[in-house]
Coordinates of C-alpha atoms in Angstrom, one line a residue:
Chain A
X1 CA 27.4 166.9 97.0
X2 CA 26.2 170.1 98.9
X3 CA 22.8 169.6 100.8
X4 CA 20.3 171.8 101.3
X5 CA 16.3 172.0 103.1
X6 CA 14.2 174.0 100.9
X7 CA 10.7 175.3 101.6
X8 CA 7.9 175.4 99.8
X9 CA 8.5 179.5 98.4
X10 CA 12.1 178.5 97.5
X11 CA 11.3 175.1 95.7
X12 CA 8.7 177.2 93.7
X13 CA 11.3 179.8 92.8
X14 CA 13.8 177.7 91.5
X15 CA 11.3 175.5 89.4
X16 CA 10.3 179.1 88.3
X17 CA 13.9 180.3 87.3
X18 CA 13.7 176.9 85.0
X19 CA 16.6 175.2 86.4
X20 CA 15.1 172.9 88.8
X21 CA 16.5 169.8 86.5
X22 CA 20.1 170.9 87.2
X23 CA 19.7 172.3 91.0
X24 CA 18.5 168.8 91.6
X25 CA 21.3 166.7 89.6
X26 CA 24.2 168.4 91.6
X27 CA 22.4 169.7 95.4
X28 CA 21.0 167.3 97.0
X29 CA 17.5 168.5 97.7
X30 CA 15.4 167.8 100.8
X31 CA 11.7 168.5 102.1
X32 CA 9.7 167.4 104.8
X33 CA 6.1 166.5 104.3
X34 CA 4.4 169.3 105.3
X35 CA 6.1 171.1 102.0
X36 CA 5.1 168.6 99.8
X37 CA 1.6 168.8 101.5
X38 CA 1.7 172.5 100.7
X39 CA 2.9 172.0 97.0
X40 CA 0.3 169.7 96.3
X41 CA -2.9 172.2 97.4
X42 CA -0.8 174.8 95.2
X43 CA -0.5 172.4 92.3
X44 CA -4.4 172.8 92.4
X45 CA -4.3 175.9 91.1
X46 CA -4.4 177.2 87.5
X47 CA -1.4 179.7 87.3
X48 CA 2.0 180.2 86.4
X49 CA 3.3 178.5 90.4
X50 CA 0.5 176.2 90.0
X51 CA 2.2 174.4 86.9
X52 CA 5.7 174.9 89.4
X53 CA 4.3 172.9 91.7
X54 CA 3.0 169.9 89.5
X55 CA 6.7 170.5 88.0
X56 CA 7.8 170.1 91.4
X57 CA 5.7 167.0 92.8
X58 CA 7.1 165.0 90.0
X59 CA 11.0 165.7 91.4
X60 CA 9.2 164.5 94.3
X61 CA 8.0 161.7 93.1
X62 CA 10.9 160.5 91.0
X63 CA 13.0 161.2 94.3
X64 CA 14.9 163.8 92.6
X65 CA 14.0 165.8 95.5
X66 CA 14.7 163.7 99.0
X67 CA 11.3 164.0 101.0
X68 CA 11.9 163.2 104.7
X69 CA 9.4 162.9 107.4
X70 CA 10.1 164.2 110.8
X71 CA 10.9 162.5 113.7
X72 CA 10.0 164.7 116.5
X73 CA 6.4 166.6 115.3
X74 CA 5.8 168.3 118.5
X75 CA 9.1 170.1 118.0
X76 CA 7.5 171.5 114.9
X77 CA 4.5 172.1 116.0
X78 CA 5.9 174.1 118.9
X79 CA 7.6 176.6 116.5
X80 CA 4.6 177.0 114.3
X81 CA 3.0 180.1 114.8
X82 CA 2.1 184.3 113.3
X83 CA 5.3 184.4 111.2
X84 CA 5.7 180.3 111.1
X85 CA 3.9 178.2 108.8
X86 CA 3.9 174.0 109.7
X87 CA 6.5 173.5 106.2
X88 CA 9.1 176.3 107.7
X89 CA 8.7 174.8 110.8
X90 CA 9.4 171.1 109.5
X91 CA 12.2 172.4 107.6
X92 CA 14.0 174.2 110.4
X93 CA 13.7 170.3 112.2
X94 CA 14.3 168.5 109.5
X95 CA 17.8 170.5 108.8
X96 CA 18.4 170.0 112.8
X97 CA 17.6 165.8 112.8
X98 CA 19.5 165.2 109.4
X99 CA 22.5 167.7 110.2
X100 CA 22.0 169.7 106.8
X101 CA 23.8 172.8 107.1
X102 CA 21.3 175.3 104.7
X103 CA 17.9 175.6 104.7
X104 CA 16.5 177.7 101.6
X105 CA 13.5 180.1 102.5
X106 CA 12.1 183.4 100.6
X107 CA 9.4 184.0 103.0
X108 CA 11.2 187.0 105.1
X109 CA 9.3 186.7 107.9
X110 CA 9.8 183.3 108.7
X111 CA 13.7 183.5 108.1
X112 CA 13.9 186.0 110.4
X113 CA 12.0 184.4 113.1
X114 CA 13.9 181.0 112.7
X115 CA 17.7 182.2 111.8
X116 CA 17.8 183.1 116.1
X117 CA 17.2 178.8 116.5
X118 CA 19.6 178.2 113.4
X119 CA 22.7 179.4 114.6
X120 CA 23.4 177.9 117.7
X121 CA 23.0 174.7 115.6
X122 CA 25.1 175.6 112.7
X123 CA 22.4 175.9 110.4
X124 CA 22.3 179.2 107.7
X125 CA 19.0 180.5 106.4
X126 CA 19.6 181.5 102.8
X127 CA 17.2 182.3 99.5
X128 CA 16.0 180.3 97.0
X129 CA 18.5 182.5 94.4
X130 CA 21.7 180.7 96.3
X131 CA 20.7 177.2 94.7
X132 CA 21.9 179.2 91.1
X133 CA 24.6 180.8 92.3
X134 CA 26.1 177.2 93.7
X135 CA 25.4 176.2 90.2
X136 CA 27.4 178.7 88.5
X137 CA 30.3 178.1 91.7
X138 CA 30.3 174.7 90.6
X139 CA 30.4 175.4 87.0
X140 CA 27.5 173.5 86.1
X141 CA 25.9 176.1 84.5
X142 CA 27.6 179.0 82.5
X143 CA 27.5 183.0 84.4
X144 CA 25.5 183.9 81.2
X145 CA 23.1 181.1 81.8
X146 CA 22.7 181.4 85.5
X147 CA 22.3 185.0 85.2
X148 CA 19.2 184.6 83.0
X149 CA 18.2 182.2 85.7
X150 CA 18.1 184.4 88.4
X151 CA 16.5 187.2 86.4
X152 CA 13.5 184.9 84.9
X153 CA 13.1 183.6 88.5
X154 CA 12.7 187.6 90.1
X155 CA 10.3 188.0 86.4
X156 CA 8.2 185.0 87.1
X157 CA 7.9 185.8 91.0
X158 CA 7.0 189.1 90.6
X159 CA 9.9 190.6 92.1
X160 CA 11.1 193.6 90.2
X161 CA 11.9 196.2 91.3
X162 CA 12.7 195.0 94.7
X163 CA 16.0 194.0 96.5
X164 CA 16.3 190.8 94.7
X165 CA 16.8 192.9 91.2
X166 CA 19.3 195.3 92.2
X167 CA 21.3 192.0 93.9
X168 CA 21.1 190.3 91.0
X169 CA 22.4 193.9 89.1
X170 CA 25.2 194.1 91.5
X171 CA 26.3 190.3 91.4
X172 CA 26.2 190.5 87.7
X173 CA 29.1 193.3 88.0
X174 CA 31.0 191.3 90.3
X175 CA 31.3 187.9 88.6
Chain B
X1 CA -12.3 186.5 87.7
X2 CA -16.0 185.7 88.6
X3 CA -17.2 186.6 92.1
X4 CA -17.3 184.0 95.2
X5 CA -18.4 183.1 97.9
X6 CA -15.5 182.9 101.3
X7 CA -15.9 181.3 104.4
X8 CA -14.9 183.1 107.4
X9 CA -14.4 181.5 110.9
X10 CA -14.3 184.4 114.0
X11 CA -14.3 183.6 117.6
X12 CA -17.4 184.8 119.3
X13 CA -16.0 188.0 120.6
X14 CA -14.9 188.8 117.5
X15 CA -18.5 187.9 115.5
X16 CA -20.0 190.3 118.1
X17 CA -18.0 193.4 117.5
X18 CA -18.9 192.6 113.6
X19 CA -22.6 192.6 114.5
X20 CA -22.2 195.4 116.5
X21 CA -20.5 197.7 113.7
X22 CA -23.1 196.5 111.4
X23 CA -25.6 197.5 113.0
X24 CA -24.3 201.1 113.6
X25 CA -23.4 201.3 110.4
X26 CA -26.6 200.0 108.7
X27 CA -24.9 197.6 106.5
X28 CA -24.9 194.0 106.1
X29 CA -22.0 192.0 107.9
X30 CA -21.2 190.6 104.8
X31 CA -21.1 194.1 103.2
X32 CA -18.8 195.4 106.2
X33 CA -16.5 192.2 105.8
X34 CA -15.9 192.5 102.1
X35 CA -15.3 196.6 102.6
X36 CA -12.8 196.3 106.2
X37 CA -11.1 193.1 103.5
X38 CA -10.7 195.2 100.9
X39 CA -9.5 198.1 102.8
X40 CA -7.0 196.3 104.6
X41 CA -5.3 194.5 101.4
X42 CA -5.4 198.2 100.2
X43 CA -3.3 199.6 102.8
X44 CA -1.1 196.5 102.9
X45 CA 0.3 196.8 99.5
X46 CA 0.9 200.3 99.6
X47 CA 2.7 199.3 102.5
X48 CA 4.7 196.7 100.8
X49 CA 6.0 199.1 98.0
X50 CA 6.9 201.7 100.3
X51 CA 9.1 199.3 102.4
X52 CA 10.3 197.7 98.8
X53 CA 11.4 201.0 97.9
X54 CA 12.9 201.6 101.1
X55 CA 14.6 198.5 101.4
X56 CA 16.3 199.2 97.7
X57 CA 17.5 202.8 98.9
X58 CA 19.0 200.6 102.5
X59 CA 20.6 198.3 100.5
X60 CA 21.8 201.0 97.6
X61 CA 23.3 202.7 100.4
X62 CA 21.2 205.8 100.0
X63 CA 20.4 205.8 102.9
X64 CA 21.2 204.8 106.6
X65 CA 20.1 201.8 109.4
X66 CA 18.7 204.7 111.4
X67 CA 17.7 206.6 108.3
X68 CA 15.6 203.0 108.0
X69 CA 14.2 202.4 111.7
X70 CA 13.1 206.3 110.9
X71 CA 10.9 205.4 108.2
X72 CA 9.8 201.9 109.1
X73 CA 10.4 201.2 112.8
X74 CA 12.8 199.6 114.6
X75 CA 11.3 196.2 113.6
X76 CA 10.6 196.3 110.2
X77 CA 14.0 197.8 109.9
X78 CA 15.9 195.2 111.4
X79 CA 13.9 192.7 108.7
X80 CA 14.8 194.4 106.1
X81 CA 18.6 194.8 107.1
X82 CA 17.7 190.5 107.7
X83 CA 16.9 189.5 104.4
X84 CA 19.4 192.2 102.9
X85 CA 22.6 190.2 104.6
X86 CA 20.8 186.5 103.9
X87 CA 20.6 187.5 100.0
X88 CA 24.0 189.3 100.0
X89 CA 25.6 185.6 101.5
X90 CA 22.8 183.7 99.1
X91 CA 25.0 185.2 96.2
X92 CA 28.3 185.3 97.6
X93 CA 28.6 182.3 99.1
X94 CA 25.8 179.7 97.1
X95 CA 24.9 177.3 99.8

């Protein structure tokens, strides 16, 4: 089974493409604490990622979704800083201690910032809409399916009109 | 969405140059706060759909990396060029 760290923006966008049940049943998903600790606060809040992220604490809970503490918190902490939130930081060690080869981040900045520290150790930075795509790779999920996936998950984040959409266009053509 | 009350933390330097503008001004602090807030999440979002309209013409190939750093610096550029290679792998390759 593939493995993959995600973040706190990526778990919320694949709960918000629907298909969280499945990504979890066939990629093995982990998060550090500092994500959970962020999903919780945003589970607090009455919207459409608030009810994500209750969606989401339950995976957690059940241990559909592998939550992992740290061993080495300074490390973290050291990396944390204007473009680098505590979970992105905890993610990038996690994926480092636990040898998983992708960690799954939306929030641009942040992948930017860490990708330089992720290469020398083998680690790629990729998007929340990569857990759908693996999906439809594996066959777990038909193209037709997957594709209305990735276009509810760009609908419910808000992302129209950007990058994501015309991606999405173009893989659509290419599949 | 009814109005609120936000807490705001400034370092002393900072408090002070608030002070001092509202007093120039004639306005409250809070009154300066809300208006430099508001102004500044203004500007940002018209910032964020330029770049997002940039960044579709970059990745459409419309238009150049140096066509790019023209419009949005070298930076922001080379961010945008970022995530548009991280999502190109994210659906070609899956994780």
């Amino acid at each position: 089974m593939k493995k993959a760290v995600a973040d706190t923006s990526a778990l919320i966008s694949i709960a918000l493409s629907g298909k969280l049940p499945e990504v979890v049943e066939n990629i093995g998903l982990f998060a550090p604490k500092a994500v959970k600790l962020e999903i919780a606060e945003m589970a607090g809040y009455d919207d459409i990622e608030g009810g994500a992220a209750k969606n989401i604490l339950n995976f957690i809970k059940n241990k559909k979704i592998s939550l992992i503490e740290i061993k080495n918190e300074k490390n973290a902490r050291d990396l944390t800083g204007k473009s680098i939130d505590q979970g992105e930081a905890e993610c990038f060690e996690l994926a480092a201690e636990e040898k998983i080869g992708t960690i799954l981040m939306d929030d641009v900045n942040a992948a930017y910032r860490i990708t330089g520290l992720a290469k020398p150790k083998n680690i790629s930075i990729k998007i929340s809409t990569a857990a759908i795509v693996e999906l439809i790779k594996q066959e777990k999920l038909a193209k037709k399916q997957g594709i209305f996936a990735l276009q509810k998950m760009v609908k419910n984040r808000q992302w129209e009109k950007g990058i994501l959409e015309f991606l999405i266009k173009k893989y659509v053509k290419e599949i | 969405m009814v109005a609120g009350v936000i807490t705001l933390r400034l370092e002393g330097k900072d408090k002070q140059k608030v002070w001092d503008l509202a007093k120039k001004k004639r306005e409250t602090k809070s009154n300066l706060m809300r208006k430099a807030l508001l102004s500044y999440i203004e500007k940002e979002t018209e910032l964020d759909e330029i770049k997002e309209i940039v960044a579709v013409k970059f990745v459409e190939g419309k238009i150049s990396f140096d066509e790019l750093v023209r419009i949005l610096g070298f930076d922001e550029a080379k961010k945008v060029a970022f995530f548009a290679d991280i999502a190109e792998k994210s659906f070609q390759e899956g994780i």
